[in-house]
Coordinates of C-alpha atoms and ligand atoms in Angstrom, one line a residue:
X1 CA -79.9 76.7 -34.7
X2 CA -80.0 75.7 -38.4
X3 CA -80.3 72.7 -40.5
X4 CA -78.2 69.6 -39.6
X5 CA -77.2 66.4 -41.4
X6 CA -77.1 63.0 -39.7
X7 CA -75.9 60.3 -42.1
X8 CA -78.2 60.5 -45.1
X9 CA -80.9 62.7 -43.6
X10 CA -81.3 66.4 -43.1
X11 CA -83.1 67.8 -39.9
X12 CA -84.4 71.2 -39.0
X13 CA -84.8 72.8 -35.6
X14 CA -88.0 71.9 -33.8
X15 CA -87.9 72.4 -30.0
X16 CA -85.1 74.6 -28.6
X17 CA -83.4 74.1 -25.2
X18 CA -85.4 76.8 -23.4
X19 CA -88.7 75.4 -24.5
X20 CA -87.6 71.9 -23.6
X21 CA -86.7 72.9 -20.1
X22 CA -90.0 74.7 -19.6
X23 CA -92.0 71.7 -20.8
X24 CA -90.0 69.4 -18.4
X25 CA -90.6 71.8 -15.5
X26 CA -94.3 71.8 -16.1
X27 CA -94.5 68.0 -16.1
X28 CA -92.3 67.8 -12.9
X29 CA -94.6 70.3 -11.2
X30 CA -97.6 68.1 -12.0
X31 CA -95.9 65.0 -10.6
X32 CA -94.7 66.9 -7.5
X33 CA -98.3 67.8 -6.7
X34 CA -100.0 64.5 -7.7
X35 CA -97.6 62.4 -5.6
X36 CA -97.3 64.7 -2.6
X37 CA -96.4 62.6 0.5
X38 CA -95.6 59.5 -1.6
X39 CA -92.4 57.9 -2.7
X40 CA -91.8 57.4 -6.5
X41 CA -89.9 54.7 -8.4
X42 CA -89.1 56.0 -11.9
X43 CA -88.4 53.4 -14.5
X44 CA -86.7 54.8 -17.5
X45 CA -86.6 53.2 -20.9
X46 CA -83.1 53.3 -22.3
X47 CA -81.4 54.5 -24.4
X48 CA -83.4 57.5 -25.5
X49 CA -84.7 58.6 -22.1
X50 CA -81.4 59.4 -20.5
X51 CA -81.4 63.2 -20.9
X52 CA -85.1 63.6 -20.1
X53 CA -84.9 61.3 -17.0
X54 CA -81.9 63.4 -15.8
X55 CA -83.6 66.8 -16.3
X56 CA -87.0 65.6 -14.9
X57 CA -85.6 64.0 -11.8
X58 CA -83.6 67.1 -10.9
X59 CA -87.0 68.9 -10.6
X60 CA -88.7 66.3 -8.4
X61 CA -88.8 67.4 -4.8
X62 CA -90.3 64.2 -3.4
X63 CA -88.5 61.0 -2.2
X64 CA -87.7 59.1 -5.3
X65 CA -85.6 56.3 -6.9
X66 CA -84.8 55.6 -10.5
X67 CA -84.1 52.4 -12.4
X68 CA -83.7 51.7 -16.1
X69 CA -84.8 49.0 -18.5
X70 CA -83.5 48.6 -22.1
X71 CA -86.0 47.7 -24.8
X72 CA -86.0 48.3 -28.5
X73 CA -88.6 48.2 -31.2
X74 CA -87.1 50.6 -33.7
X75 CA -84.9 50.1 -36.7
X76 CA -83.8 53.3 -38.5
X77 CA -86.8 55.6 -38.7
X78 CA -89.6 52.9 -38.8
X79 CA -90.9 50.8 -36.0
X80 CA -90.3 47.1 -36.4
X81 CA -93.1 46.1 -34.0
X82 CA -90.7 43.6 -32.4
X83 CA -89.9 44.1 -28.8
X84 CA -86.6 42.9 -27.5
X85 CA -85.9 43.1 -23.8
X86 CA -82.2 43.6 -23.5
X87 CA -81.9 44.0 -19.7
X88 CA -84.6 44.6 -17.1
X89 CA -85.4 45.6 -13.6
X90 CA -83.5 43.8 -10.8
X91 CA -85.7 45.2 -8.0
X92 CA -89.4 44.4 -7.3
X93 CA -91.9 47.1 -8.1
X94 CA -94.6 45.6 -5.8
X95 CA -96.4 48.1 -3.6
X96 CA -94.4 51.0 -5.1
X97 CA -95.7 54.1 -6.9
X98 CA -94.1 53.6 -10.3
X99 CA -93.8 56.1 -13.1
X100 CA -92.5 54.8 -16.4
X101 CA -90.4 57.3 -18.3
X102 CA -90.1 57.4 -22.1
X103 CA -88.4 59.8 -24.5
X104 CA -91.2 59.3 -27.1
X105 CA -94.4 57.2 -27.4
X106 CA -95.2 56.5 -31.0
X107 CA -97.3 53.4 -31.8
X108 CA -97.2 52.5 -28.0
X109 CA -96.0 49.0 -28.6
X110 CA -92.9 49.5 -26.5
X111 CA -94.6 51.1 -23.5
X112 CA -97.7 48.8 -23.6
X113 CA -95.5 45.7 -23.2
X114 CA -93.6 47.1 -20.3
X115 CA -96.7 48.5 -18.7
X116 CA -98.5 45.2 -18.7
X117 CA -95.3 43.4 -17.4
X118 CA -95.0 45.8 -14.5
X119 CA -98.7 45.6 -13.7
X120 CA -98.4 41.9 -13.0
X121 CA -96.0 42.7 -10.2
X122 CA -98.8 44.6 -8.4
X123 CA -97.3 48.1 -8.0
X124 CA -99.3 50.5 -5.7
X125 CA -99.8 52.6 -8.8
X126 CA -98.4 52.7 -12.3
X127 CA -98.4 55.7 -14.7
X128 CA -96.5 56.7 -17.9
X129 CA -94.6 59.9 -18.4
X130 CA -93.2 60.8 -21.8
X131 CA -91.3 63.7 -23.2
X132 CA -93.0 63.5 -26.6
X133 CA -96.2 61.8 -27.8
X134 CA -97.4 61.1 -31.3
X135 CA -101.2 60.9 -30.9
X136 CA -101.8 60.2 -34.5
X137 CA -99.7 57.0 -34.4
X138 CA -100.8 55.7 -31.0
X139 CA -102.7 52.5 -31.4
X140 CA -102.8 51.2 -27.7
X141 CA -105.3 51.7 -24.9
X142 CA -102.8 52.2 -22.1
X143 CA -103.3 55.7 -20.7
X144 CA -100.4 58.1 -21.1
X145 CA -100.9 60.3 -18.1
X146 CA -98.0 62.8 -18.4
X147 CA -97.0 64.2 -21.8
X148 CA -94.6 67.1 -22.0
X149 CA -95.5 67.7 -25.6
X150 CA -97.6 66.1 -28.3
X151 CA -96.0 66.2 -31.7
X152 CA -97.0 65.4 -35.3
X153 CA -96.1 62.2 -37.0
X154 CA -92.6 63.2 -38.0
X155 CA -89.3 61.6 -37.1
X156 CA -87.4 63.6 -34.5
X157 CA -83.8 63.4 -33.1
X158 CA -81.7 65.1 -30.4
X159 CA -81.9 65.3 -26.6
X160 CA -81.4 61.6 -26.3
X161 CA -83.3 60.5 -29.4
X162 CA -81.2 59.0 -32.2
X163 CA -81.2 58.3 -35.9
X164 CA -79.3 55.0 -36.2
X165 CA -77.5 55.6 -33.0
X166 CA -76.4 59.2 -33.8
X167 CA -77.7 62.6 -32.7
X168 CA -78.4 61.8 -29.1
X169 CA -75.9 64.4 -27.9
X170 CA -77.8 67.3 -29.6
X171 CA -79.1 69.5 -26.7
X172 CA -82.4 70.4 -28.5
X173 CA -84.9 68.5 -30.8
X174 CA -84.7 68.5 -34.5
X175 CA -87.4 67.2 -37.0
X176 CA -86.8 65.4 -40.3
X177 CA -86.7 67.9 -43.1
X178 CA -89.7 67.3 -45.4
Ligands
LIG201 P1 -93.3 52.8 -30.1 O1 -93.1 51.4 -29.5 O2 -94.2 53.6 -29.3 O3 -93.7 52.7 -31.5 O4 -91.9 53.5 -30.2 C1 -91.3 53.9 -29.1 C2 -89.8 54.0 -29.3 O5 -89.4 54.2 -30.7 C3 -89.3 55.2 -28.6 O6 -89.0 54.9 -27.3 C4 -88.2 55.7 -29.4 O7 -87.0 55.0 -29.0 C5 -88.5 55.2 -30.8 N1 -89.1 56.3 -31.6 C6 -90.4 56.5 -31.9 N2 -90.6 57.6 -32.6 C7 -89.4 58.2 -32.8 C8 -88.9 59.4 -33.4 O8 -89.6 60.2 -34.0 N3 -87.5 59.6 -33.3 C9 -86.7 58.7 -32.7 N4 -85.4 59.0 -32.7 N5 -87.1 57.6 -32.1 C10 -88.4 57.3 -32.1
LIG202 MG1 -87.5 55.1 -26.1

């Protein structure tokens, strides 16, 4: 792996495929043990989560379902703070064990809005699982129970995460070159 260019920005390798898969296996194992005997409804936040959701779900050995919502609060590399719900859940989450899946939690604005919306529907339980977490930027109180990896406050791309729509196809994670 070496430096790559996406539009006007250069990125350097950060998390390789082997490390990513190990991080995801570790989170899946925790979920498998915490939810033993229960059924899970995963709710993934598109677009960024599609690769993580796929690899995580393959390692869940419990009865589970998945659904997706599409929200967006990002414009380029900076959060806009404005949440737009583009399309949402069609089924009820009432009385279900729901795990929200995110590619990355940054300020927490996106996930907090969704978390509070779903809580109103009275799920049996509601937790958040994210591939990446930026603790230094997180401003919200909602607990992030499952974090595959905490990362510094640098913009990352690849493995579903984009820069202006590009870079999602990269199988590993790259960080903005400083
Ligand atoms: P938040 O609402 O927590 O500030 O931002 C969450 C969303 O912003 C994530 O789901 C993701 O789509 C996007 N985001 C936050 N940080 C990054 C980053 O470093 N790289 C990319 N590509 N997207 C990010
Ligand atoms: Mg996202």
